[in-house]
Amino acid sequence: MTVGRNAPCPCGSGRKYKRCCISKGQRTSLGGWVTLSAVGLMLAAGAIIMLSSIKNLEDEPQGPRRVWSEEHGHWH
């Protein structure tokens, strides 16, 4: 038997099912929380690595390095 959202809760509290026990069946299990936490940590670590890589790229010179040649009178 299925209970409608607006029907009285079968637990006997006198409240509507949507305000009482509907959320009990939808709670995330411990394994779900562990999985969500692990994914969140991996995403945060990836973002930190990406941002540190971008910062390191900014410190290095961009493009070919050119030097002035006194002997030839132009840039190499």
Coordinates of C-alpha atoms in Angstrom, one line a residue:
M1 CA 0.0 0.0 0.0
T2 CA 1.4 3.4 -0.9
V3 CA 0.7 6.5 1.2
G4 CA -0.1 9.8 -0.6
R5 CA 1.9 12.9 0.4
N6 CA -1.2 14.6 1.9
A7 CA -2.6 11.5 3.6
P8 CA -2.3 11.1 7.4
C9 CA 1.0 9.5 8.4
P10 CA 0.8 5.7 9.1
C11 CA 3.0 6.1 12.2
G12 CA 0.0 7.6 14.0
S13 CA 1.4 11.0 14.7
G14 CA -1.6 12.7 13.2
R15 CA 0.5 14.8 10.9
K16 CA 0.5 14.6 7.1
Y17 CA 2.9 12.0 5.6
K18 CA 4.9 14.8 3.8
R19 CA 5.6 16.6 7.1
C20 CA 6.4 13.5 9.1
C21 CA 7.9 10.2 7.8
I22 CA 8.4 10.9 4.1
S23 CA 11.9 12.2 4.7
K24 CA 12.9 9.1 6.7
G25 CA 12.9 6.9 3.6
Q26 CA 14.9 9.5 1.7
R27 CA 17.8 10.0 4.1
T28 CA 21.3 9.4 2.8
S29 CA 23.1 6.4 4.3
L30 CA 26.5 6.5 5.9
G31 CA 28.0 5.0 2.7
G32 CA 26.5 7.8 0.7
W33 CA 27.9 10.4 3.0
V34 CA 31.4 8.8 2.8
T35 CA 31.2 8.7 -1.0
L36 CA 30.0 12.3 -1.2
S37 CA 32.8 13.4 1.1
A38 CA 35.5 11.5 -0.9
V39 CA 34.3 13.1 -4.2
G40 CA 34.3 16.5 -2.6
L41 CA 37.8 16.1 -1.3
M42 CA 39.1 14.9 -4.7
L43 CA 37.5 17.9 -6.4
A44 CA 39.0 20.3 -3.9
A45 CA 42.5 18.7 -4.3
G46 CA 42.2 18.8 -8.1
A47 CA 41.2 22.5 -7.9
I48 CA 44.2 23.3 -5.6
I49 CA 46.6 21.4 -8.0
M50 CA 45.2 23.2 -11.0
L51 CA 45.5 26.6 -9.4
S52 CA 49.0 26.0 -8.2
S53 CA 49.9 24.9 -11.8
I54 CA 48.5 28.1 -13.2
K55 CA 50.5 30.1 -10.7
N56 CA 53.7 28.3 -11.7
L57 CA 53.1 28.9 -15.3
E58 CA 52.8 32.6 -14.7
D59 CA 56.3 32.7 -13.0
E60 CA 57.9 31.2 -16.1
P61 CA 58.7 33.3 -19.1
Q62 CA 56.2 33.1 -21.9
G63 CA 57.3 32.3 -25.5
P64 CA 60.9 32.0 -26.7
R65 CA 63.6 33.9 -24.8
R66 CA 65.3 36.4 -26.9
V67 CA 68.8 37.8 -26.4
W68 CA 70.6 40.6 -28.1
S69 CA 73.6 39.6 -30.2
E70 CA 76.3 42.3 -30.1
E71 CA 78.2 40.4 -32.8
H72 CA 75.2 40.3 -35.3
G73 CA 73.4 43.5 -34.1
H74 CA 70.0 41.9 -33.8
W75 CA 67.9 39.8 -31.5
H76 CA 68.2 36.0 -31.4

